[in-house]
CSV table of C-alpha atoms in Angstrom, one decimal:
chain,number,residue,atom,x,y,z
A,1,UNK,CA,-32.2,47.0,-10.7
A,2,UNK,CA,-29.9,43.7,-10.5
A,3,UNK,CA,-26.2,45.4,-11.9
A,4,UNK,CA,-24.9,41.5,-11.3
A,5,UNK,CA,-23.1,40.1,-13.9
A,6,UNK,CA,-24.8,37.5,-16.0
A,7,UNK,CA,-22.1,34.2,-16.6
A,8,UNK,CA,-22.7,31.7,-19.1
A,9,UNK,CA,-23.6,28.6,-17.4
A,10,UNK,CA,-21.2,25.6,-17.6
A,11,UNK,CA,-24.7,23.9,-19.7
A,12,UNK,CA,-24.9,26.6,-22.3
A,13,UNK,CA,-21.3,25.9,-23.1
A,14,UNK,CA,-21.7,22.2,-23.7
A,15,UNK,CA,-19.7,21.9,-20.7
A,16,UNK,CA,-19.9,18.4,-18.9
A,17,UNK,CA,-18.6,16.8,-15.5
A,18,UNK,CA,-19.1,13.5,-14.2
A,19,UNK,CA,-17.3,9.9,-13.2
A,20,UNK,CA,-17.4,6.9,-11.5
A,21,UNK,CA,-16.7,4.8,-8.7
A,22,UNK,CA,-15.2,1.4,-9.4
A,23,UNK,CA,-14.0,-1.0,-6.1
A,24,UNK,CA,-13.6,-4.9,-6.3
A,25,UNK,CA,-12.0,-8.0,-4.7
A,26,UNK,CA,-9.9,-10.9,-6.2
A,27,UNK,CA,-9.9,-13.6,-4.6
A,28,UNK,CA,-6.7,-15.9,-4.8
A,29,UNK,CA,-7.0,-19.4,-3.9
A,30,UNK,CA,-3.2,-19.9,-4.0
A,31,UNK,CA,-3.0,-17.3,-1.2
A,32,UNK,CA,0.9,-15.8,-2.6
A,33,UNK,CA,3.0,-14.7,0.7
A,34,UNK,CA,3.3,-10.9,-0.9
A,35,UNK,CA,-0.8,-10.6,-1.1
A,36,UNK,CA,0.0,-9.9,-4.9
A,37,UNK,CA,-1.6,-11.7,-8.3
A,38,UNK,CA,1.5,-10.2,-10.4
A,39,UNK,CA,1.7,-10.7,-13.3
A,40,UNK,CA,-1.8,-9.5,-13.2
A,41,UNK,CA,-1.9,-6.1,-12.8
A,42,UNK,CA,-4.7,-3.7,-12.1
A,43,UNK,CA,-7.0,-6.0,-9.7
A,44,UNK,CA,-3.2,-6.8,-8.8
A,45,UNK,CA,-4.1,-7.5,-4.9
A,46,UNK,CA,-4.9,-10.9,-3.7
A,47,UNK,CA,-8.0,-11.6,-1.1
A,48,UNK,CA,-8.2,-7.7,-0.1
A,49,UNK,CA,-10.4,-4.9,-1.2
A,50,UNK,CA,-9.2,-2.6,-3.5
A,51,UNK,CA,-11.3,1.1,-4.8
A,52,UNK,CA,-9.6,1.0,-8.2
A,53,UNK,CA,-10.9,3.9,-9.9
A,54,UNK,CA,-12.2,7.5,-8.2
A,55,UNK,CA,-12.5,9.8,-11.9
A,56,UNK,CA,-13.3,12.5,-12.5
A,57,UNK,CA,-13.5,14.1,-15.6
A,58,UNK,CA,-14.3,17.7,-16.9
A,59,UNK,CA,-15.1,18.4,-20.6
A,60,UNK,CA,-16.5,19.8,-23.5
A,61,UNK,CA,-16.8,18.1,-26.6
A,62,UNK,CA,-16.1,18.9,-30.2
A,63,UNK,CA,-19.4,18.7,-32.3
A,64,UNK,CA,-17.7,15.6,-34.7
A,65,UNK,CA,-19.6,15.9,-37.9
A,66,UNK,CA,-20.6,19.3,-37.4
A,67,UNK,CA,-20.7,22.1,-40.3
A,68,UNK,CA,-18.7,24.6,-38.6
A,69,UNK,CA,-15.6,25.1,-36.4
A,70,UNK,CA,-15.7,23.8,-32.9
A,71,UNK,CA,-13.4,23.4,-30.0
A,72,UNK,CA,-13.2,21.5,-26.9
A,73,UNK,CA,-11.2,20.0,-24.1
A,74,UNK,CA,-10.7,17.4,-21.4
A,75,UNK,CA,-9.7,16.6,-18.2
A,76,UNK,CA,-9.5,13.5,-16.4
A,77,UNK,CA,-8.3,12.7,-12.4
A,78,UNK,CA,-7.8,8.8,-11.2
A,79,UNK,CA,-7.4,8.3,-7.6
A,80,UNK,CA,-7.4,4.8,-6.8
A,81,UNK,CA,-5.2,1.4,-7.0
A,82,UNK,CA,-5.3,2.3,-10.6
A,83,UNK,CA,-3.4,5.2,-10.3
A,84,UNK,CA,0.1,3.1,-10.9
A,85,UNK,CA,-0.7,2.2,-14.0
A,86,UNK,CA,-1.3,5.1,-15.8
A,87,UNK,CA,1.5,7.0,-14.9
A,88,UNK,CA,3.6,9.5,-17.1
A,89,UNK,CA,7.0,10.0,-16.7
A,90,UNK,CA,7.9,13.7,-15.3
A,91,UNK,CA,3.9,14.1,-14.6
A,92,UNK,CA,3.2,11.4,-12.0
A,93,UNK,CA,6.7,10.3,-11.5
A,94,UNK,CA,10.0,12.3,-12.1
A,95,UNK,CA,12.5,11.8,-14.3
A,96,UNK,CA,14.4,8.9,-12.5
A,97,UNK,CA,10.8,7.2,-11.9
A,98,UNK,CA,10.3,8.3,-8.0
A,99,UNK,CA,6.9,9.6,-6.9
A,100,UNK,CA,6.2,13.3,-8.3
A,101,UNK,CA,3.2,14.0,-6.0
A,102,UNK,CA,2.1,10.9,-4.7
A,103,UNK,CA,3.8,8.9,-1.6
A,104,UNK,CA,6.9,6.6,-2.0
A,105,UNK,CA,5.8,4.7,1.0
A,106,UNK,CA,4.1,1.5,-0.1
A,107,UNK,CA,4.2,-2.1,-0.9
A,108,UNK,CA,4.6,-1.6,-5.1
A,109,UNK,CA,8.4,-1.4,-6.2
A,110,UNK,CA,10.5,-1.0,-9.7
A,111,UNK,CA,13.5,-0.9,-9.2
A,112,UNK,CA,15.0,0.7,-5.7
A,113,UNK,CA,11.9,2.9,-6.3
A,114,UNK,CA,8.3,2.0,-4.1
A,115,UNK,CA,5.1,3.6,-4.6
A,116,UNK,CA,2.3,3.9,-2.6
A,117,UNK,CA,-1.1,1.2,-2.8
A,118,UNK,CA,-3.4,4.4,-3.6
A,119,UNK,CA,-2.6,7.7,-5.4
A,120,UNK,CA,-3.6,10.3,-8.0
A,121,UNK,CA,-3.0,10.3,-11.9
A,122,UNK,CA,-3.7,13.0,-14.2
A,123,UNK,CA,-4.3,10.5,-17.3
A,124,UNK,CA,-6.1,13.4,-19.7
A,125,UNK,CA,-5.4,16.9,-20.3
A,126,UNK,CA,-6.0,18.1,-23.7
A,127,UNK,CA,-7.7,20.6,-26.1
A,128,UNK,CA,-9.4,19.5,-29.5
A,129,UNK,CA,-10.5,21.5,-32.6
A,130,UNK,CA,-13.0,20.4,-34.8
A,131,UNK,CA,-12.4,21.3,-39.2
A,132,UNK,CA,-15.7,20.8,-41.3
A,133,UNK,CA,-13.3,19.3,-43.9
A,134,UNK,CA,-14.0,15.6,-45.5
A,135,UNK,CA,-16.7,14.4,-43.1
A,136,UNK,CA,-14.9,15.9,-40.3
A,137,UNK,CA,-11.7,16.4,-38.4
A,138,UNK,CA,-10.0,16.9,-35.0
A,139,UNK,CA,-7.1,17.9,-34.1
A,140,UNK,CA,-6.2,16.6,-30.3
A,141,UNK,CA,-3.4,18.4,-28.3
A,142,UNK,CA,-2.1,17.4,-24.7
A,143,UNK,CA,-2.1,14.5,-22.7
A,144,UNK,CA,-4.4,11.7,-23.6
A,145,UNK,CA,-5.0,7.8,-24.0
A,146,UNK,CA,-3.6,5.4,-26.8
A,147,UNK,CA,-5.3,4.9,-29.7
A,148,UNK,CA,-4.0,1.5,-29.6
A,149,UNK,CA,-5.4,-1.7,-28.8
A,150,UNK,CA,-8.8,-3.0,-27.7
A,151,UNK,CA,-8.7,-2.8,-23.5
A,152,UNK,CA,-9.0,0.7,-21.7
A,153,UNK,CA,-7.9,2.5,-18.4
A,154,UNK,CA,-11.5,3.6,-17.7
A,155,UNK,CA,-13.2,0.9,-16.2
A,156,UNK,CA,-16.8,1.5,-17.8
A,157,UNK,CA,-14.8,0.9,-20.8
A,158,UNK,CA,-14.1,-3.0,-20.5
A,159,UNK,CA,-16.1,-6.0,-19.8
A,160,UNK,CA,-14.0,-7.7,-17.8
A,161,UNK,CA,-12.6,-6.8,-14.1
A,162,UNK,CA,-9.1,-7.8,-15.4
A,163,UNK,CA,-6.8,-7.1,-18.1
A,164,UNK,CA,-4.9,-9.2,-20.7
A,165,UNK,CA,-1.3,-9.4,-20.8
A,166,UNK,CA,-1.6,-7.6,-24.3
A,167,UNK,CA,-2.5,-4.3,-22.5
A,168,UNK,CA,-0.6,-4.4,-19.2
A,169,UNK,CA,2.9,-5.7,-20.9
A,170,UNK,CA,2.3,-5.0,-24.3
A,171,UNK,CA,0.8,-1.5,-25.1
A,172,UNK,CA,1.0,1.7,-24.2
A,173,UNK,CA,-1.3,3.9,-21.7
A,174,UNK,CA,-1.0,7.3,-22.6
A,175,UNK,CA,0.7,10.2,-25.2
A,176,UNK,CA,1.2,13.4,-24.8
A,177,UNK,CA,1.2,15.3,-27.9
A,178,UNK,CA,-0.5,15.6,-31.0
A,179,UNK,CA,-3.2,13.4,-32.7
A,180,UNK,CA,-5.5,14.1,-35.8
A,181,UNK,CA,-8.6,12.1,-36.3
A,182,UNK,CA,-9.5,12.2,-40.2
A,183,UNK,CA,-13.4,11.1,-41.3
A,184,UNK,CA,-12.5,10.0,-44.9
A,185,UNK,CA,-16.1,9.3,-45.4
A,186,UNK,CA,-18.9,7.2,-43.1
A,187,UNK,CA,-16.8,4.0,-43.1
A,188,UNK,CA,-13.4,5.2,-43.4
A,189,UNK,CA,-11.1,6.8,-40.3
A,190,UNK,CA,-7.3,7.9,-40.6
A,191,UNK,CA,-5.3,9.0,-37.7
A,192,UNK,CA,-2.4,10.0,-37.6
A,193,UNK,CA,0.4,12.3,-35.1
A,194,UNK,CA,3.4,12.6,-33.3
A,195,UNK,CA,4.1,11.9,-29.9
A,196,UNK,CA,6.7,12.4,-27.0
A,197,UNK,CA,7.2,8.4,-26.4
A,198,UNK,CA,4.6,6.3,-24.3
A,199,UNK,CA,3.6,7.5,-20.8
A,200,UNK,CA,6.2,10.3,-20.8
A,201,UNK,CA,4.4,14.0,-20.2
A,202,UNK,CA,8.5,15.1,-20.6
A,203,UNK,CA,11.1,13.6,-22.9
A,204,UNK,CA,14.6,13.7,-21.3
A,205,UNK,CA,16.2,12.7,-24.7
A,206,UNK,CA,13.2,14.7,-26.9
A,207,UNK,CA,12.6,11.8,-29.3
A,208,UNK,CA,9.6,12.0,-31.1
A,209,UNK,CA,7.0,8.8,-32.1
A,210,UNK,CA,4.8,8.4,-35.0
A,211,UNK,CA,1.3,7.6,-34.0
A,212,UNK,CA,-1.0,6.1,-36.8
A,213,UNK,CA,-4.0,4.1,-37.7
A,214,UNK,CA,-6.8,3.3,-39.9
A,215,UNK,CA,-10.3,2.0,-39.2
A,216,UNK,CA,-13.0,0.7,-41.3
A,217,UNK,CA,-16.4,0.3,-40.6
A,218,UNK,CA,-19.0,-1.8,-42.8
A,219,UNK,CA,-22.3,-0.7,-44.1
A,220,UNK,CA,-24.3,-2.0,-41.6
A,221,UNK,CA,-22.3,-1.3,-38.8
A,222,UNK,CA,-21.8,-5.3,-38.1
A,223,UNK,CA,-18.0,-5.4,-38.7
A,224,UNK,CA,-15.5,-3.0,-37.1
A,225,UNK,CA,-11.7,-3.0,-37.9
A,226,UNK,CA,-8.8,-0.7,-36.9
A,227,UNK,CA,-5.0,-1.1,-37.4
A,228,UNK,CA,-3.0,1.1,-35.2
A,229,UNK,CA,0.5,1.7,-35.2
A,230,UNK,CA,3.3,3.5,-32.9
A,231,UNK,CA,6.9,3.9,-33.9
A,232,UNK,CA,9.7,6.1,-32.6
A,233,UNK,CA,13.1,6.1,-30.1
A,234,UNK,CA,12.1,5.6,-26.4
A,235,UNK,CA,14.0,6.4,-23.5
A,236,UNK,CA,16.0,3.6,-22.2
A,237,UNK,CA,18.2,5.5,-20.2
A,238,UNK,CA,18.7,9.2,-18.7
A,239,UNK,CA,21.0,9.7,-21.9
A,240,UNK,CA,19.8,6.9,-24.2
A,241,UNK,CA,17.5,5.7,-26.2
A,242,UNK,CA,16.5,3.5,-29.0
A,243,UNK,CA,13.3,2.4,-31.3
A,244,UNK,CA,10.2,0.8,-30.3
A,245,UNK,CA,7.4,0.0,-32.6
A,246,UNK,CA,4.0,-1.7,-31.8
A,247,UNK,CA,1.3,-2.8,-34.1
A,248,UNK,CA,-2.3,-3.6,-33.1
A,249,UNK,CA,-4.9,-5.4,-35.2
A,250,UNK,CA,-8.7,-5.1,-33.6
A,251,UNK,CA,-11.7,-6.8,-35.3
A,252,UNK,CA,-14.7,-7.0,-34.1
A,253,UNK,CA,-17.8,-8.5,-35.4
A,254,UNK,CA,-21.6,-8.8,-34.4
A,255,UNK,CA,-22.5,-12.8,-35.2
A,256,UNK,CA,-26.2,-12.0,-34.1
A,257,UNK,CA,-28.3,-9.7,-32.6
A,258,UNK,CA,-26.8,-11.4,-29.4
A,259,UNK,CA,-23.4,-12.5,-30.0
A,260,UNK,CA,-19.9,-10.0,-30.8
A,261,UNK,CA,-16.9,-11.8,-31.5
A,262,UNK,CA,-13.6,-9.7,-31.0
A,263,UNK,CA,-10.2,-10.9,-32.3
A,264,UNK,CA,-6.8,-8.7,-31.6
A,265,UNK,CA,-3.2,-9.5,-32.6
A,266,UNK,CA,-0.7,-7.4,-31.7
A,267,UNK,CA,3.1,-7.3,-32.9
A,268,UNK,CA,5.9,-5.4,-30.8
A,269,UNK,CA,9.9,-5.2,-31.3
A,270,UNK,CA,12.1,-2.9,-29.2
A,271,UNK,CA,15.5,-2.0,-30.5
A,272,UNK,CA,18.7,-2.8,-27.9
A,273,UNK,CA,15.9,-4.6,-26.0
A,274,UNK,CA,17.3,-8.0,-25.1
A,275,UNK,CA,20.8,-9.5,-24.3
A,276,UNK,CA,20.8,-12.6,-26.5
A,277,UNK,CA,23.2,-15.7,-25.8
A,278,UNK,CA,26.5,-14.6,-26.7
A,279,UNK,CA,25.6,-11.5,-23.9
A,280,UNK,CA,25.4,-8.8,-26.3
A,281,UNK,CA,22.0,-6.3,-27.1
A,282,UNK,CA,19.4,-7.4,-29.7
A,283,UNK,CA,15.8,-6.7,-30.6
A,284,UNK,CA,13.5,-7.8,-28.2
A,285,UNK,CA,9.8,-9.1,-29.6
A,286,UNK,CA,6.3,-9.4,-28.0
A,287,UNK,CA,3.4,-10.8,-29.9
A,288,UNK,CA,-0.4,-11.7,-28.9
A,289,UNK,CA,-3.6,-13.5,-30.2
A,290,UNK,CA,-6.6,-12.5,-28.0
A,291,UNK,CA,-10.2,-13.4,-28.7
A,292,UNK,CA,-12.9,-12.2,-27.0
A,293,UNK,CA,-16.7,-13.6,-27.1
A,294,UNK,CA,-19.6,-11.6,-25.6
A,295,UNK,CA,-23.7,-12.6,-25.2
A,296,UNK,CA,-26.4,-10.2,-24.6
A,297,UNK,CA,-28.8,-12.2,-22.8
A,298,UNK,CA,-31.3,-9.0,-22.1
A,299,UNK,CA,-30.7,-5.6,-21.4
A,300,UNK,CA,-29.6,-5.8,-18.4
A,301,UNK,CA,-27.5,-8.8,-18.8
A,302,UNK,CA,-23.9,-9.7,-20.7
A,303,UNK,CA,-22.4,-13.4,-20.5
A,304,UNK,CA,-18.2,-12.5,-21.8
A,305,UNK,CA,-15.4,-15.1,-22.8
A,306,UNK,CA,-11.5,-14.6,-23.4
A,307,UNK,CA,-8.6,-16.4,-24.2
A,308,UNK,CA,-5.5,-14.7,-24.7
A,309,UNK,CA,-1.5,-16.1,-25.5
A,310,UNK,CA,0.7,-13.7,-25.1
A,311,UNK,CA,4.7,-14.3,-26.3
A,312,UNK,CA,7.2,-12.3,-24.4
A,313,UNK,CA,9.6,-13.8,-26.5
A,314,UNK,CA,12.8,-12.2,-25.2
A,315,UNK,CA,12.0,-11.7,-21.9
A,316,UNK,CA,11.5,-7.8,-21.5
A,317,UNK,CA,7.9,-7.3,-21.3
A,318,UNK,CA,6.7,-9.0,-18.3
A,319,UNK,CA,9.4,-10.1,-16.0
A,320,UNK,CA,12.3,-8.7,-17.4
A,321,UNK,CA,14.7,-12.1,-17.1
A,322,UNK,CA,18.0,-12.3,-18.7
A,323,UNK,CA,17.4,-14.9,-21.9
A,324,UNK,CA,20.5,-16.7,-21.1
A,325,UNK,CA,19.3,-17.9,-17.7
A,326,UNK,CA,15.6,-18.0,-18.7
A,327,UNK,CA,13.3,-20.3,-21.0
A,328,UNK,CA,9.5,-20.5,-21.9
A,329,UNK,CA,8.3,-16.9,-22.5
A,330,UNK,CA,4.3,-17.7,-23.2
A,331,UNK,CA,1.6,-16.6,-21.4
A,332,UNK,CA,-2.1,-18.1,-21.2
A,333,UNK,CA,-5.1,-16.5,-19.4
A,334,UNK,CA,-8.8,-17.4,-19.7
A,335,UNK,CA,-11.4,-15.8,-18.4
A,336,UNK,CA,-15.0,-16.1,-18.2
A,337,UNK,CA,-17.6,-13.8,-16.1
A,338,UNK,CA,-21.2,-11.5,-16.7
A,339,UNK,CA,-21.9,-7.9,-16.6
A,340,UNK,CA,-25.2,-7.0,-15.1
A,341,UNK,CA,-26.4,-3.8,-15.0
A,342,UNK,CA,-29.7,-3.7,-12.2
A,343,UNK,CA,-29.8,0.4,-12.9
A,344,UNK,CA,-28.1,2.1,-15.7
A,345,UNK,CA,-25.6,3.3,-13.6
A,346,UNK,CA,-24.2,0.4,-12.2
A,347,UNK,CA,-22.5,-2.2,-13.7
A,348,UNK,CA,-22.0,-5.8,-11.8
A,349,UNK,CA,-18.7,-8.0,-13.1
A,350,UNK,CA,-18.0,-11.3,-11.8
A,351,UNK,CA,-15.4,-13.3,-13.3
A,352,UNK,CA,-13.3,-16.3,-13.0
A,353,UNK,CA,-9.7,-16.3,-14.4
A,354,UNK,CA,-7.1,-19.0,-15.3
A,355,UNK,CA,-3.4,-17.9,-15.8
A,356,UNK,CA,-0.8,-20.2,-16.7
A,357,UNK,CA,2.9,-20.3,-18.1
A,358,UNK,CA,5.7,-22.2,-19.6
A,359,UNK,CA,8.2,-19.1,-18.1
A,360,UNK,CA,11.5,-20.1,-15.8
A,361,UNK,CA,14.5,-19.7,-14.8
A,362,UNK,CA,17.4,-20.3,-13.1
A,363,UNK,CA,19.2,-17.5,-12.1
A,364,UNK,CA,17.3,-16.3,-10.7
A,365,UNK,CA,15.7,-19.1,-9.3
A,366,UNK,CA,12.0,-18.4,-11.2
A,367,UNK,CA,10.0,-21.9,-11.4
A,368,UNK,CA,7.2,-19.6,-12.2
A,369,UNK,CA,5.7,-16.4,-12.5
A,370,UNK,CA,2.7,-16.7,-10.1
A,371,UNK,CA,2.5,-17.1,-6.1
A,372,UNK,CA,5.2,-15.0,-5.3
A,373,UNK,CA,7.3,-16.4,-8.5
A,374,UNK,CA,7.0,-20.0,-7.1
A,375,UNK,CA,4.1,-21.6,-9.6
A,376,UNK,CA,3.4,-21.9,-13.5
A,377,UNK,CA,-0.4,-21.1,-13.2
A,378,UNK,CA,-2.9,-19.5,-10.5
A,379,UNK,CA,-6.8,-19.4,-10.3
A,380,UNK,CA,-8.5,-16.0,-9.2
A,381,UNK,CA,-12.0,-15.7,-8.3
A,382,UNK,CA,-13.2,-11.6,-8.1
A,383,UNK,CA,-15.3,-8.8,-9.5
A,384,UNK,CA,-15.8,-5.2,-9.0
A,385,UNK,CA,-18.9,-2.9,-8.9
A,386,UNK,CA,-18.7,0.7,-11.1
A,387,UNK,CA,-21.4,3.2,-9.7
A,388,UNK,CA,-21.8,6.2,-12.2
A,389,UNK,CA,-22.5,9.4,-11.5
């Protein structure tokens, strides 16, 4: 007689792990002395290999649109060039923005503070409960991505290799808190919660956000639109803060049984953001039109366009220059590449970028934000390769 003990296994529990690898190259014909493409972030390393994205994710997911109570959770690990982007503040980093758990010793700097090239992030950690009420809610609680905006962290998520300026500068990463996803009926979707600020896991000063949206979709699924919204005091300082609302508009529309077209204008204003000509604080303002255009040619392969501007209008979002000493402020990118997909596993992306900007100034001396701060536009040639597994 067998006295073991019988466990549940992790498939009997609608229990699920898997991940990806994604690595890549930009090539950067201008060749910038610091081997950097900033203010492109991300694939931010010019002519050298970089492994963005080593995830891992555990979870088990809430049957949406189910007829009874359900729970589940997730958990996600980035290691990877990646992992400086997605950062929370007393998670990743502490309080003053140092390294938590990852090294200090690397090229990357903000402030007197340097980070290492590769490192680990702890983007997701959350439980989820599912109410049969309407035609189904959750209730999310932890540490997890933005609803907001069109671009994602996880590669597999995007078509392109690179970002826009919308996401990098403009948007959020991650929450930690609480979000509730209401399903009004099959074309209606309310959200709506409260969060501790964006990518803070800890809130020195304990403000509080409001996280909300609405999305629609129409009968026959060709037309897809969401409006999300954040709003709430952000920490400025170790004993200061003040309010910072973004709102995102996403639609996205299938033309043809080949062709999507995706538009997204976003609208941003931070509170004791900018120090306006007569040197004292104001509001600071970001806003962005980006339009993305996508063609299935077969199954196996996607043709992708986008043109982006993106209006740092005060000067805080992307290089952080002091108005009375800088002019310009717009940002252009377009960018043009494939996905091809020879397995269902891996995805292939090529691309070709464009960046260019009106943005200067002259103390300090900035003729440019490109090639080390020395050019208004660069060219970057690259791709990356996701393996799934």
């Amino acid at each position: 007689m067998n006295n073991s003990p019988i466990y549940p296994s992790m498939k009997s529990q609608r229990i699920q792990m898997g991940g990806w690898i994604d690595q890549g190259f930009t090539g950067n014909f201008q060749k910038p002395s610091n081997n950097f493409n900033l203010p492109v972030t991300f694939n931010d390393r010019s002519n050298e290999y970089q492994m963005n994205q080593l995830y891992l994710f555990m979870e088990r997911a809430v049957d949406f649109g189910g007829d009874q109570l359900d729970w589940g959770f997730r958990a996600d690990l980035l290691y990877g060039t990646d992992y400086f982007y997605t950062t929370a503040l007393g998670l990743e980093t502490h309080a003053d923005g140092s390294p938590h758990w990852n090294s200090g010793d690397g090229p990357r700097r903000i402030g007197t503070n340097t980070y290492a090239m590769y490192g680990l992030a702890m983007p997701q950690l959350y439980a989820e409960l599912y109410v049969p009420w309407l035609e189904g809610v959750s209730i999310k609680a932890g540490h997890f991505y933005t609803p907001i905006g069109y671009e994602k962290v996880t590669a597999p998520d995007n078509f392109f290799y690179s970002h826009s300026y919308t996401m990098q500068y403009g948007e959020p990463f991650t929450h930690t808190g609480i979000l509730g996803t209401f399903q009004v009926n099959e074309q209606l979707q309310l959200l709506a919660g409260v969060a501790r600020g964006w990518d803070a896991w800890e809130d020195p000063n304990d403000d509080a956000e409001l996280l909300a949206g609405i999305g629609w979709v129409s009968s026959n699924q060709a037309t897809n639109i969401n409006l999300t919204l954040s709003s709430g005091d952000q920490d400025v300082a170790a004993d200061a803060s003040a309010n910072r609302t973004i709102i995102s508009f996403v639609l996205s529309h299938q033309l043809n049984d080949c062709l999507t077209y995706v538009f997204q204008s976003d609208f941003g204003i931070q509170e004791n953001g900018n120090i306006n000509q007569a040197f004292q604080l104001s509001p600071a303002k970001w806003y962005s039109i980006n339009q993305y255009l996508y063609y299935d040619v077969s199954e196996t392969l996607a043709w992708g366009a986008r043109f982006e501007w993106f209006r740092d209008q005060d000067f805080s979002r992307v290089l952080q220059l002091a108005p009375p000493f800088a002019s310009g402020g717009n940002y252009f990118e377009l960018t043009v590449g494939a996905n091809w997909r020879p397995h269902p596993c891996v995805t292939v992306r090529p691309e070709l970028r464009f960046d260019w900007s009106d943005t200067s100034a002259t103390i300090p001396n900035v003729p440019g934000p490109y090639r080390n701060f020395q050019s208004d536009y660069q060219v970057l040639l690259g791709g990356d390769l996701i393996i799934r597994f």
